[in-house]
Each structure stands twice: as structure tokens, then as C-alpha cells.
Coordinates of C-alpha atoms and ligand atoms in Angstrom, one line a residue:
X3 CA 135.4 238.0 -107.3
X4 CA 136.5 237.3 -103.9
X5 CA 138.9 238.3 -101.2
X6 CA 141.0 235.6 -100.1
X7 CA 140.3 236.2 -96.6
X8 CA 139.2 232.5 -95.5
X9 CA 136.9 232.1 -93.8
X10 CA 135.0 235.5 -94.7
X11 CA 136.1 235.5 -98.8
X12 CA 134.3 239.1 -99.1
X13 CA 132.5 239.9 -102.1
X14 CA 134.7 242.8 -103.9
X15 CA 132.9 242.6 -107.3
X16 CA 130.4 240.7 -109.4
X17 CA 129.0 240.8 -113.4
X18 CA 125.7 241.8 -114.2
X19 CA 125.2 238.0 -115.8
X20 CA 126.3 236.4 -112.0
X21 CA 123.6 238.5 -110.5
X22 CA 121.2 237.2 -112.5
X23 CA 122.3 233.8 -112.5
X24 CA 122.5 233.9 -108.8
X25 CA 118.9 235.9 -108.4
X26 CA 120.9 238.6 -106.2
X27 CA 121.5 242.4 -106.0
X28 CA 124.9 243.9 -105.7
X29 CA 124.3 246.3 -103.3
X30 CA 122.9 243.6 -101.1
X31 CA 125.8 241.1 -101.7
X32 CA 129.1 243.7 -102.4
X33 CA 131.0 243.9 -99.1
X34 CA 129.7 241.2 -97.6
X35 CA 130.9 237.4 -96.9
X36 CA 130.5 235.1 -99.3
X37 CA 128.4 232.6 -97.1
X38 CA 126.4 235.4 -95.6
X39 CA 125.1 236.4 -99.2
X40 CA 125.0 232.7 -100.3
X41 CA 123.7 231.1 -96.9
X42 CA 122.0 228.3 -98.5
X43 CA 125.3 226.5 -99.0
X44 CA 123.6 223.0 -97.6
X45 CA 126.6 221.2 -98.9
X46 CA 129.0 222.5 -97.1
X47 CA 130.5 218.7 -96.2
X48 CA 130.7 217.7 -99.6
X49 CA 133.1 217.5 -102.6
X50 CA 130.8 219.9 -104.2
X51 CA 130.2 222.7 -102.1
X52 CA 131.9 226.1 -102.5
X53 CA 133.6 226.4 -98.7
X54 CA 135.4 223.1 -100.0
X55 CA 136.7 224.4 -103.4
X56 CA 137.9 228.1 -102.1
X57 CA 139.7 226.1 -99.3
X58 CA 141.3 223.9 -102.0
X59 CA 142.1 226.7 -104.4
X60 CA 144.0 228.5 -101.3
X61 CA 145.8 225.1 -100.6
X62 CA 146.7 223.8 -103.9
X63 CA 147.2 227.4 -105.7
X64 CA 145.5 225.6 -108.6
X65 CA 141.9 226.5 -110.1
X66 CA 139.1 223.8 -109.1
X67 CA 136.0 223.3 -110.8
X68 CA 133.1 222.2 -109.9
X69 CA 131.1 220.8 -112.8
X70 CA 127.9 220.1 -110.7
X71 CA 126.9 222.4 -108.3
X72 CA 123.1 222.3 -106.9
X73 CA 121.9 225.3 -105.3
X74 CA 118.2 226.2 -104.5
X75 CA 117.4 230.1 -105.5
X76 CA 114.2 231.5 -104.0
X77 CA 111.9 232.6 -107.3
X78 CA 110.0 235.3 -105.8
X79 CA 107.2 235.0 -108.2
X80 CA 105.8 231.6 -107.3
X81 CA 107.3 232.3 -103.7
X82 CA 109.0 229.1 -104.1
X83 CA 113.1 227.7 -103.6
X84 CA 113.5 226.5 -107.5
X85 CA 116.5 223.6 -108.0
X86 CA 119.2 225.3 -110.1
X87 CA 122.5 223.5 -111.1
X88 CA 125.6 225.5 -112.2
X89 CA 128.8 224.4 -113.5
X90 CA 131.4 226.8 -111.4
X91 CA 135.1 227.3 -111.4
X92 CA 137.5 229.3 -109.3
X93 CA 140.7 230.7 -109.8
X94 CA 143.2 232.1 -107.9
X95 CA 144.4 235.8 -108.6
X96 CA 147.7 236.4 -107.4
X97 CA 148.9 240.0 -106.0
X98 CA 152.0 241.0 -105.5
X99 CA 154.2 238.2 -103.5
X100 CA 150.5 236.1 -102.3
X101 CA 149.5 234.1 -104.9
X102 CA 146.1 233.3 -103.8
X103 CA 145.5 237.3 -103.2
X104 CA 141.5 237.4 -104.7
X105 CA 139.3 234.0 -106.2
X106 CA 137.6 234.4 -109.1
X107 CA 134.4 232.3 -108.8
X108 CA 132.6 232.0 -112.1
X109 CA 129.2 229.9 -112.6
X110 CA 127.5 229.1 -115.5
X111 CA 123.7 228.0 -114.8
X112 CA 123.2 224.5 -116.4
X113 CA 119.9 223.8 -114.9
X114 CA 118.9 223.0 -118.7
X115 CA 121.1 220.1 -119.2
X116 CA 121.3 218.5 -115.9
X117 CA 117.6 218.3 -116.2
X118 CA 117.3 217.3 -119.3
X119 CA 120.1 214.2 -118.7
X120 CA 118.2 213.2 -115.3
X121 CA 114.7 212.8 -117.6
X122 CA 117.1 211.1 -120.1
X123 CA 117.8 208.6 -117.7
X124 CA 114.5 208.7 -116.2
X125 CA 113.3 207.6 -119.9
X126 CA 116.1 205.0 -120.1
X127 CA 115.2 203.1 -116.7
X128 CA 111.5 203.5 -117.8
X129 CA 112.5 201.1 -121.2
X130 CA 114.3 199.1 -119.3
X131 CA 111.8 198.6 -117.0
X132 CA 109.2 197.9 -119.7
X133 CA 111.6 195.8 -121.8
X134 CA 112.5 193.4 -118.1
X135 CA 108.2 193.8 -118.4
X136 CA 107.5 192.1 -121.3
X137 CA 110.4 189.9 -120.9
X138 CA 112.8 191.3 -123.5
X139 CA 116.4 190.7 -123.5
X140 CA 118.1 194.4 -124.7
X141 CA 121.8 194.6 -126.4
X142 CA 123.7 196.1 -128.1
X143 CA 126.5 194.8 -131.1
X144 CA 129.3 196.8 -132.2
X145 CA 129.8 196.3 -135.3
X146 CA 133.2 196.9 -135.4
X147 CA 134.7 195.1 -132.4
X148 CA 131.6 192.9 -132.6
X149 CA 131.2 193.8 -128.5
X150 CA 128.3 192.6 -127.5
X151 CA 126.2 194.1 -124.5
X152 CA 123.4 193.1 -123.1
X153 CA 120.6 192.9 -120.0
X154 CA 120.6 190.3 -117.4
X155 CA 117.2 188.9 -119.2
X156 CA 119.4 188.3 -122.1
X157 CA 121.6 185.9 -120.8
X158 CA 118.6 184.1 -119.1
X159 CA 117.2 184.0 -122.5
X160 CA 119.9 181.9 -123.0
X161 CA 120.0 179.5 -120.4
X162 CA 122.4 181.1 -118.0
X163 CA 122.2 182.9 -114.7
X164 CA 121.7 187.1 -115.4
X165 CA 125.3 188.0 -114.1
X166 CA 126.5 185.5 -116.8
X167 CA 129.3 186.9 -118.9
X168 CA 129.0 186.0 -122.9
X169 CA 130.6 186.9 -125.6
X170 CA 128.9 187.3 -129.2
X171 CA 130.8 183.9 -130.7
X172 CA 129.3 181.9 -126.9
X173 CA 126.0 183.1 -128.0
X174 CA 126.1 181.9 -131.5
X175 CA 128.0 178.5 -130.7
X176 CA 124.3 178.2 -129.0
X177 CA 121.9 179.1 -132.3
X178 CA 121.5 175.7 -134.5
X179 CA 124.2 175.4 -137.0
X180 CA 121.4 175.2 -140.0
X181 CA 119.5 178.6 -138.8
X182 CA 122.8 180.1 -138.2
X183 CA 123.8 179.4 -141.9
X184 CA 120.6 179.7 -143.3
X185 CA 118.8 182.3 -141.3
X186 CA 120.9 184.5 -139.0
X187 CA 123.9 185.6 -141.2
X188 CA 121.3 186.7 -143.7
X189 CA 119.8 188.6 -141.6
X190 CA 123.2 190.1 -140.3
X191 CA 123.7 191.1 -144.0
X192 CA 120.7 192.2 -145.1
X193 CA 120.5 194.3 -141.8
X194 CA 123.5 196.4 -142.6
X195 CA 121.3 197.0 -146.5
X196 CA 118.0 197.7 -145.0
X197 CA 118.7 199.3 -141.5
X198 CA 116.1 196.4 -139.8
X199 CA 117.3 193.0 -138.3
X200 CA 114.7 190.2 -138.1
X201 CA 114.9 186.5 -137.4
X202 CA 113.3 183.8 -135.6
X203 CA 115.8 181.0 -134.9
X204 CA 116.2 177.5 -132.9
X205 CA 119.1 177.7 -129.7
X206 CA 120.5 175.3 -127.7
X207 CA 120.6 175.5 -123.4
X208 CA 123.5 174.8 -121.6
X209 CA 121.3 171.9 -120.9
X210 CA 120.5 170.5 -124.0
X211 CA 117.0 171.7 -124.2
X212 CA 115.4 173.6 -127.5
X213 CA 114.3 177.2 -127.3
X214 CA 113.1 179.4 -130.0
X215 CA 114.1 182.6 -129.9
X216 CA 113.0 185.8 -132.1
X217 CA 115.1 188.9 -132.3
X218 CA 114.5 192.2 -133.7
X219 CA 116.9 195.1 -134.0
X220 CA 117.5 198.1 -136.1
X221 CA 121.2 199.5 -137.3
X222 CA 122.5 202.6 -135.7
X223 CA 124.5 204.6 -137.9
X224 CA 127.8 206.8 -136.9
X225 CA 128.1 210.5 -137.7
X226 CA 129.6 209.1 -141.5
X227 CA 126.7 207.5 -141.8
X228 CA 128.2 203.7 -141.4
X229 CA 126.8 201.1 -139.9
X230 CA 128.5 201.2 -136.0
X231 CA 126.2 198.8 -133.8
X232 CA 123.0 197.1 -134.3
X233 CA 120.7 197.6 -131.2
X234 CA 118.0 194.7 -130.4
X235 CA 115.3 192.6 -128.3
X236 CA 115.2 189.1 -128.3
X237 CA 112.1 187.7 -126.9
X238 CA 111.8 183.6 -126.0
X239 CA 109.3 182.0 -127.9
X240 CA 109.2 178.9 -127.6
X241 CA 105.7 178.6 -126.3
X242 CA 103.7 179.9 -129.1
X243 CA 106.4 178.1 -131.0
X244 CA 105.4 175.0 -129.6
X245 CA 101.7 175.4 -130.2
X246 CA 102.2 176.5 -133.8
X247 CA 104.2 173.4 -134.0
X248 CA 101.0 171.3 -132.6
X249 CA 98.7 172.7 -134.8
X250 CA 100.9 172.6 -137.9
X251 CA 101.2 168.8 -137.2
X252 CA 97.7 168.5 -136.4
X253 CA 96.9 170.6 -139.9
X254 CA 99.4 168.3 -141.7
X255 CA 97.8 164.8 -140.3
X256 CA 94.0 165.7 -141.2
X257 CA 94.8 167.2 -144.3
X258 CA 96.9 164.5 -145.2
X259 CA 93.7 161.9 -144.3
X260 CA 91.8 164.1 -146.1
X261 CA 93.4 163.5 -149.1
X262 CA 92.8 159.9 -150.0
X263 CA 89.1 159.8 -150.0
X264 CA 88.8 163.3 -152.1
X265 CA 90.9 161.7 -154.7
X266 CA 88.7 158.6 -155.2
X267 CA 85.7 160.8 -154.6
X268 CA 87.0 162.7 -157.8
X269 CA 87.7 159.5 -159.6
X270 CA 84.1 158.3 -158.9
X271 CA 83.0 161.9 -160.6
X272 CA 85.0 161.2 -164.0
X273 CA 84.1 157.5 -163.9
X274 CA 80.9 159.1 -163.6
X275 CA 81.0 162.2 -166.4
X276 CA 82.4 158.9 -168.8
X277 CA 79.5 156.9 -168.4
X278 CA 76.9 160.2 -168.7
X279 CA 79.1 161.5 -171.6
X280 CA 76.4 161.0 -174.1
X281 CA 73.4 161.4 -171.7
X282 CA 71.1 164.0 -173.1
X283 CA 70.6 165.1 -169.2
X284 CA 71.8 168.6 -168.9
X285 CA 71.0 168.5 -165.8
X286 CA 73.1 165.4 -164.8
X287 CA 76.1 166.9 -167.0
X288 CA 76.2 170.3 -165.0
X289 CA 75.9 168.7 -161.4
X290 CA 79.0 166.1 -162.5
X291 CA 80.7 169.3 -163.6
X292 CA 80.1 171.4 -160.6
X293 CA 81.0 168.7 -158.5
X294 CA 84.1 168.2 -160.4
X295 CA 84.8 172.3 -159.8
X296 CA 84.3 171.8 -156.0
X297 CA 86.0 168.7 -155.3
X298 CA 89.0 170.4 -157.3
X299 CA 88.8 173.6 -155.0
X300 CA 88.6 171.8 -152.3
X301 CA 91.9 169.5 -153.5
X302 CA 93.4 172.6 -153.7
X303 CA 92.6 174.4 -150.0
X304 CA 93.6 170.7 -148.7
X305 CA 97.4 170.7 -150.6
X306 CA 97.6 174.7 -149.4
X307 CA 97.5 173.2 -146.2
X308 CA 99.8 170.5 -146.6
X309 CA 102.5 172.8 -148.0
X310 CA 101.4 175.2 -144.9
X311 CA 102.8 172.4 -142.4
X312 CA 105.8 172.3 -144.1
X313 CA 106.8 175.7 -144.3
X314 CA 109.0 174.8 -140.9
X315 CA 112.8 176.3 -141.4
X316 CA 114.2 173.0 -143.8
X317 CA 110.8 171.5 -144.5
X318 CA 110.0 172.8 -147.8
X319 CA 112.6 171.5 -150.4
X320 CA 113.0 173.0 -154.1
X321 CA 113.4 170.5 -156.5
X322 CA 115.2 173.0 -158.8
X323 CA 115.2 172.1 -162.8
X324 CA 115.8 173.9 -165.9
X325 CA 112.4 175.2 -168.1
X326 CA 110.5 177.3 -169.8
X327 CA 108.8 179.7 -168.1
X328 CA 106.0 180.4 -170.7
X329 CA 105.2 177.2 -171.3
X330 CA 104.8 176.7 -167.8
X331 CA 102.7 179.9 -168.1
X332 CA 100.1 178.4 -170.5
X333 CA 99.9 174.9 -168.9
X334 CA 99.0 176.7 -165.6
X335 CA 95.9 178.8 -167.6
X336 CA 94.7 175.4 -168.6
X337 CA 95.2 174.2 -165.3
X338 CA 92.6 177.0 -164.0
X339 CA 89.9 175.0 -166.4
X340 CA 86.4 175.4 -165.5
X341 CA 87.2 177.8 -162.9
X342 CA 88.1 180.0 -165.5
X343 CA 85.5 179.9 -168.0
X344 CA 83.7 183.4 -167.1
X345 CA 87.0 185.2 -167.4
X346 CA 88.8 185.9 -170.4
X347 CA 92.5 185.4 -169.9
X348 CA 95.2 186.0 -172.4
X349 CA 98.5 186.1 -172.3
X350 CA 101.2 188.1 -173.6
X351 CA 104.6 186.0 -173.6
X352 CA 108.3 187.8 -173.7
X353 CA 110.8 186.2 -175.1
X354 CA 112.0 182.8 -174.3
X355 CA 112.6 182.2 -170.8
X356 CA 114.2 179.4 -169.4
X357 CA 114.5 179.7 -165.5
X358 CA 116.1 177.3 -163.2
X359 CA 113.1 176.4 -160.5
X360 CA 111.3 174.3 -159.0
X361 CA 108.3 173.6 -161.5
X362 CA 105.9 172.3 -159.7
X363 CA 106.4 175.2 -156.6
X364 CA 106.3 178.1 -159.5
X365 CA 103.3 176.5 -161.2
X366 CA 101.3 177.2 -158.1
X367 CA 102.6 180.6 -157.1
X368 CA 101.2 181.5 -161.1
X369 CA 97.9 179.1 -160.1
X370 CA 97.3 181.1 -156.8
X371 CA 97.7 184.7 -158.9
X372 CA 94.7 183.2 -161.3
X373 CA 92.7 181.9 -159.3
X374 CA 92.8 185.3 -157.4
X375 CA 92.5 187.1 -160.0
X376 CA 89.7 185.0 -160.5
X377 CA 87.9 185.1 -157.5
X378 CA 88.4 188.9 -156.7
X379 CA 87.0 190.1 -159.9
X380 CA 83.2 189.9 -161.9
X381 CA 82.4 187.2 -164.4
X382 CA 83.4 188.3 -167.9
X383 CA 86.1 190.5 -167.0
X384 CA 89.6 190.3 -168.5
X385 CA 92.5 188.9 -166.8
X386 CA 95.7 189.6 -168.3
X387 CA 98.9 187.3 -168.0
X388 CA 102.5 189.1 -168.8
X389 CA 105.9 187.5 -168.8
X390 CA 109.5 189.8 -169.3
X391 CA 113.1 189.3 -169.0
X392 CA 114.5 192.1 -167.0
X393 CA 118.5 192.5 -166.4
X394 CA 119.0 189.4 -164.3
X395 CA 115.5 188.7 -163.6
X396 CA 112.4 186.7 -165.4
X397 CA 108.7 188.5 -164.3
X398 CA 105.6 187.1 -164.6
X399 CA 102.4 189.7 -164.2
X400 CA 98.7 189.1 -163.5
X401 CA 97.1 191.4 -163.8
X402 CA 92.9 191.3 -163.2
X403 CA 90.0 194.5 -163.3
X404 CA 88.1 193.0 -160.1
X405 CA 88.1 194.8 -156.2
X406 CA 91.7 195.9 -155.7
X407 CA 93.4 196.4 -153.0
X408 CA 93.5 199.1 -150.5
X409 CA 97.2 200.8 -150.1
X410 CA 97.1 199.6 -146.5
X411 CA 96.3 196.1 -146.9
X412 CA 98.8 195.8 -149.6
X413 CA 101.6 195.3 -147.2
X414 CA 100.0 192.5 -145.7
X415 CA 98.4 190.1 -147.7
X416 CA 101.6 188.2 -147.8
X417 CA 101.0 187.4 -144.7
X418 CA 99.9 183.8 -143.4
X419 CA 96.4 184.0 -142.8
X420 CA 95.5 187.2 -143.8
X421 CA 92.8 188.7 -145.4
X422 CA 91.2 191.8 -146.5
X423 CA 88.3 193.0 -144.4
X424 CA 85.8 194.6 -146.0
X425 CA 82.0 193.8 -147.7
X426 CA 83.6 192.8 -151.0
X427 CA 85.9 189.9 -149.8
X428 CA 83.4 188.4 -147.2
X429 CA 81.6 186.2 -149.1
X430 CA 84.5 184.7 -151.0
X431 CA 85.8 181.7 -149.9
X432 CA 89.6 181.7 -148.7
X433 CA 92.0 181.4 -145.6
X434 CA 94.1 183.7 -146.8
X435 CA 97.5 181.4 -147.1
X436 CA 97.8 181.3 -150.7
X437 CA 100.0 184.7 -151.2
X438 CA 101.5 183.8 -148.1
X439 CA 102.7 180.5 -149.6
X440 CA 103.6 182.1 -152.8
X441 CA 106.1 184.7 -150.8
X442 CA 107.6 181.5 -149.1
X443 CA 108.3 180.1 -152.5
X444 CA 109.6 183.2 -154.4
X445 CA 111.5 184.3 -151.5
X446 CA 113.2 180.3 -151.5
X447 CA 114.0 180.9 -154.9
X448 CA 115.9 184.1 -154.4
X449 CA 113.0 186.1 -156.0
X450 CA 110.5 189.1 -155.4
X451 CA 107.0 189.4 -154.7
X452 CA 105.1 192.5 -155.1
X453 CA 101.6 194.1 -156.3
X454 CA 100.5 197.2 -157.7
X455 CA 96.9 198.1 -157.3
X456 CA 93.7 200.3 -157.1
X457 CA 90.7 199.9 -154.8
X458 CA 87.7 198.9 -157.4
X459 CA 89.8 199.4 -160.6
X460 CA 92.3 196.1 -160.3
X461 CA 94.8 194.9 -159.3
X462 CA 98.1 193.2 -160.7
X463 CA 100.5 190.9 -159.3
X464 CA 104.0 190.5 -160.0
X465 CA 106.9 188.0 -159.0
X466 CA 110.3 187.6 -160.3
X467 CA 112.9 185.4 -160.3
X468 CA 116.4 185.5 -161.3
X469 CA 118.1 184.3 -164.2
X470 CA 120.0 180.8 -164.2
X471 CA 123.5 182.9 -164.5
X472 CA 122.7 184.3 -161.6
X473 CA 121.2 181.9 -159.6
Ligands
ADP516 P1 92.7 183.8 -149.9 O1 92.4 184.3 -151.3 O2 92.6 182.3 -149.8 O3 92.0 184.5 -148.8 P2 95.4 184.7 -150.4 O4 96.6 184.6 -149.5 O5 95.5 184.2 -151.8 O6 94.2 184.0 -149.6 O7 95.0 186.2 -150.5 C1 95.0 187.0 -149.3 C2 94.0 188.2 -149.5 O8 94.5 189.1 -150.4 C3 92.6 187.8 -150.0 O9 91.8 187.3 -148.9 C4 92.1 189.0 -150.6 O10 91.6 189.9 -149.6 C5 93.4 189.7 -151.1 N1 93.6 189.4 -152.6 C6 94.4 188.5 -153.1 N2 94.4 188.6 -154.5 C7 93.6 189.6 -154.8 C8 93.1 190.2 -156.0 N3 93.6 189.7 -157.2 N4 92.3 191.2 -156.0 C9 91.8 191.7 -154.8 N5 92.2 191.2 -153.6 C10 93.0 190.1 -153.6

């Protein structure tokens, strides 16, 4: 506490808590002026600096804070002035008829949280720095107003200058209608279930011109747990886009020229095996079939491709038809033929399924589990084909005793072009795009796709598909 005697303000008292906030003695500050025991005052101009707020509290009669007040204490121990902040606030004691008789000046050492806010924001402009970096466009969507804010780079993103002002519905108008529909409002949706928001989508420029554009956020939840904004990057594209366009094309055309002489190489094979039917030639007979086996693998790789090309948002079209699902199941364990004559697969129907699908498209998600199956486990060993009718949902199983699959890799074998590393897998032949087609297709149909396995003991895989009720 202070006499109000401006411009001394004598020290008359002080707690044990301000002496040790202040790093001072009371015998050495007791008695004497308040800016001859606190000479440091370096602020003595500003807003902030003590001589201001006593002068104010004897002025206005009113207690003034200061919420941010720097002052450097001298720590004798490392002989060095150490930054301390304290939130003060003085208050004027009244005595007798003079109402500003005595200030009580109280400080509170926040030297903790002013720090701790300045490496905040240290942290903040570091992102941002890193985001402008790797030319990310930040913002932020309230879900409840549906405010959007953002960083200059995400207005650039979009075609406009970095001061431009846009508003969630300006940014939208510029997204193609069909990924709108098709791509971004699931995503919205499915973001506010699983916390994530992903998509990769086609926008328009002021100009006219086409940008791709892929955005990744995650939900932020309110104290209630609700869903309250959704913060995000958005990255531009349309580079890589570009060249994954080219080389899709360019996969399309040659696999697409590679198609008509394979097929009348395979019809010169079976005019072939006819003629040699009743040969006694063994030898002749085996190298018709093997030839047969290859040029059927090799159909196969070449239509993977094709399909590949036209996995572009719109390009791959279900032709969507009413059957049953175990028959289906059967034809496509014929279909695996010669390639599956070391294995012994069986089957174990459920009940009478009919789905609503595309036929063709499910036959070769069910071809592409065999031929796994197949190729990832030793001649002779059983593979197992299961189908069920859950709730809503009809689930097909294959399940095979080959190389399983690490827990890692699991995740990511539905992803285009890739494949498990190891000794096991290198010598089988593969690009790794057939699980990732068979995701493409489920997923189209509204269905899951999942595996369950064990490194060297097996491995099954499962997809499901809902019922026609619900589709
Ligand atoms: P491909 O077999 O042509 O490489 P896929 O997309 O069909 O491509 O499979 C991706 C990867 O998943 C394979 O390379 C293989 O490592 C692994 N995989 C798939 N099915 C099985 C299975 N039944 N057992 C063990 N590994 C498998």
C-alpha cells in the first residue's frame, strides 16, 4: 500500500507474497518512494506503466488495472534481469474527507501465461508459415453459422486475389455441380460421423479454367461434444492431376490396342486345342493349355487396366440388375478354371440372396478375392468361399491358408498400386490394382470392404453389400 502523496506515493506497507513477487525486502522498500524502490519503471510514457495508473486512480477516484505489466527483476542467482509480467490493479483507499488518502497496488505475477500465449502464437505463425510453405490454403467452417475463414492462399486457390472476400455458398457455386452432389456433400456428412473430411474435387476460376482441388480437414468438437467447425487445408492439384490424367489415357489407349490381338491370339489357341483334341501328344496338350492359362492372365491384367482408366469421378457406370448372389458365386469358381486346379475351393452358400448390382462389376470383385486367394497361398491348400445375409446386408467371404497379411499393410492394400513388400510376395506377379478396383466397386455400390488376417496362417476377405430394400 501506498501514500497518496504524488509524486513520492511512499511505501507504508507490503504482504509477504508482494515481496516475493517483486524479489524485494521490506526493510529496504518500507518508507521509501515508490519509484525509488521500483526504479526500473522503463515505461513510464506508456498506458502501462505504474506513474500512469496512480496518476489516473488520483484523477478519476476509480481503481485501474493494468492487466499486462512487464517489469525486469534482477535474479541474483544467474546475476541476470529476468522478464516478469504481472497483472496489477490499484485502488483507491479513502480517509476521512480525501478519497484517494492511500492506493492499494496489488500484482499478481503472470509471467506463466503471458509466456506461454506468446509461444502459442509463436507456434501459430510457425503453421502458418509452413502451411503458406507448402502452398496450403487454411480455414476454418462454423458449422453453425456456416462462417467461413480462411488464409489469403485460399482464395488464390480459388482464382481470386488473397484480400478477396468469399463466402462458403461463392466457394461452392465454383466446385462442379456433379462433384458437389456426388462427392463434397458426402464428405460434409460423413465428416460430422467420422470426425475426418476428405475429398478431391473439379472447381471452376473466375476465368473459366479447370482446377483440381483436394481438401482435407478434421471436425472440432464443442465442450458438449457437438460438432462446431470443421478446420481444413486445401491444396491445388491440378498438376499431378493432369499427369495422372495423361497416363490414365495413355494406359487406356494401349490397353485398349492390346486387346484385339490377345483375343484372336486366344482364339488361334482353342482353334488349336480343337484340332489337337485327340492328339496323343501330351506334350502338345499341356503347352495349348498353359498358353491358354497365360493368355487368360494376361486378358485379365489388360481389362484391370482398362477399368483402371475409367475409375475418373463419372467414368465407371453400374449397370445395376436384380440376381442371385450364389449363383453368381459358383459361376465365378468356374470362372477361376485352370488357375484353380491345385486349390481346393468349396463353397458354403447362405440362404438365397438376391442383391440388386451390377453383375458383371461384383463377378470380378469375387474373381480378384480367388485369384488372390489363389496366388498368395501353396498348391493344394484349401480356399474357402462363404456367403450370409446379415440385417441389411449380403456378405461374401474368402477365405485362403496362404501368406497373410501383416496388421500394417492391411490398411493399405486397397490402395491403387499397392503391394506388400516382403520375400513372399516378390516373385508373384501383380500391380497391385485389383483390391484397389474391388474397393472402387463395393464402395459404388454402397458396400464395405474389409479383411481379417494372420501373417503365414491366412487370410480372409470380406465385402458386403446391402440388401435391395435398402438400396
Ligand atoms: P496384386 O495381387 O495384383 O498385386 P491386389 O490389389 O489384388 O494386387 O493385391 C494387393 C496386395 O495385397 C498384393 O500385392 C498382396 O501383397 C496382398 N494380398 C492380396 N490378397 C492377398 C491374400 N489373399 N493373401 C496375402 N496377401 C494378399
Amino acid at each position: 500500500m501506498v501514500r497518496a502523496d504524488k509524486p513520492r506515493f511512499t511505501i507504508l506497507a507490503a504482504s509477504d507474497t508482494y515481496l516475493e513477487i517483486t524479489s524485494s525486502e521490506r526493510a529496504t522498500i518500507i518508507g521509501r518512494g515508490f519509484f525509488e524502490a521500483f526504479p526500473d519503471d522503463k515505461d513510464f510514457d506508456q498506458e502501462t506503466s505504474a506513474r500512469n495508473a496512480f496518476s489516473k486512480v488520483l484523477e478519476t477516484r476509480q481503481k485501474v488495472e493494468v492487466p499486462t505489466y512487464r517489469y525486469d527483476v534482477f535474479n541474483a542467482e544467474i546475476k541476470a534481469f529476468e522478464v516478469r509480467y504481472w497483472s496489477c490493479c490499484n485502488t483507491p483507499i479513502a480517509d476521512g474527507t480525501n478519497p484517494v488518502a492511500y492506493i492499494l497496488n496489488t500484482v499478481i505475477d503472470i509471467t506463466g501465461e503471458v509466456k506461454a500465449k506468446q509461444i502459442a502464437i509463436e507456434n501459430e505463425n510457425r503453421l502458418r508459415m509452413a502451411a503458406d510453405a507448402a502452398a496450403f490454403g487454411t480455414w476454418e467452417l462454423n458449422l453453425k453459422d456456416l462462417h467461413l475463414v480462411y488464409s489469403p492462399r485460399f482464395t488464390e486457390i480459388f482464382g481470386h486475389p488473397p484480400d478477396a472476400s468469399l463466402a462458403l455458398a461463392d466457394v461452392r457455386s465454383q466446385v462442379n455441380a456433379d462433384d458437389m452432389q456426388n462427392i463434397v456433400i458426402k464428405a460434409y456428412y460423413e465428416a460430422v460421423i467420422t470426425g475426418k473430411y476428405w475429398y478431391e474435387v473439379r472447381i471452376y476460376w473466375p476465368d473459366g479454367s479447370l482446377h483440381w482441388i483436394k481438401t482435407q480437414g478434421i471436425v472440432v468438437y464443442n465442450e458438449k461434444k457437438e460438432p462446431a467447425s470443421i478446420l481444413g487445408a486445401t491444396l491445388d492439384v491440378t498438376e499431378s492431376k493432369r499427369d495422372e490424367i495423361r497416363k490414365n489415357d495413355f494406359i487406356a489407349m494401349a490397353s485398349h490396342e492390346l486387346k484385339t490381338p490377345l483375343t484372336s491370339l486366344k482364339a488361334y489357341i482353342q482353334l488349336l486345342s480343337k484340332k489337337l483334341a485327340s492328339s496323343e501328344d501330351r506334350f502338345v496338350n499341356d503347352a495349348l493349355s498353359n498358353a491358354d492359362y497365360q493368355v487368360n492372365r494376361m486378358t485379365g491384367l489388360i481389362h484391370g487396366f482398362l477399368d483402371l482408366s475409367k475409375l475418373e469421378p463419372g467414368k465407371l457406370q453400374l449397370k445395376i440388375e436384380e440376381f442371385d448372389l450364389n449363383t453368381l458365386i459358383e459361376d465365378s469358381i468356374a470362372e477361376t478354371g485352370m488357375t484353380g486346379r491345385y486349390h481346393k475351393i468349396s463353397f458354403l452358400p447362405g440362404e438365397n440372396i438376391t442383391v440388386a448390382a451390377d453383375r458383371e462389376k461384383i463377378n470380378q470383385v469375387i474373381g480378384n478375392f480367388l485369384s488372390n486367394a489363389i496366388k498368395y497361398s501353396a498348391k493344394g491348400s484349401e480356399i474357402l468361399v462363404c456367403s450370409k445375409k446379415n440385417d441389411d446386408f449380403a456378405e461374401v467371404s474368402v477365405t485362403d491358408q496362404g501368406i497373410g497379411i501383416r496388421a500394417k499393410d492391411q490398411e493399405k492394400l486397397f490402395q491403387r498400386f499397392y503391394r506388400v513388400e516382403n520375400r513372399q510376395v516378390k516373385n508373384i506377379s501383380g500391380f497391385g490394382i485389383g483390391l484397389y478396383l474391388s474397393s472402387e466397386i463395393v464402395q459404388r455400390h454402397k458396400g464395405k470392404i474389409w479383411v481379417k488376417s494372420k501373417e503365414n496362417k491366412g487370410s480372409t476377405f470380406y465385402f458386403s453389400l446391402p440388401l435391395p430394400a435398402e438400396f
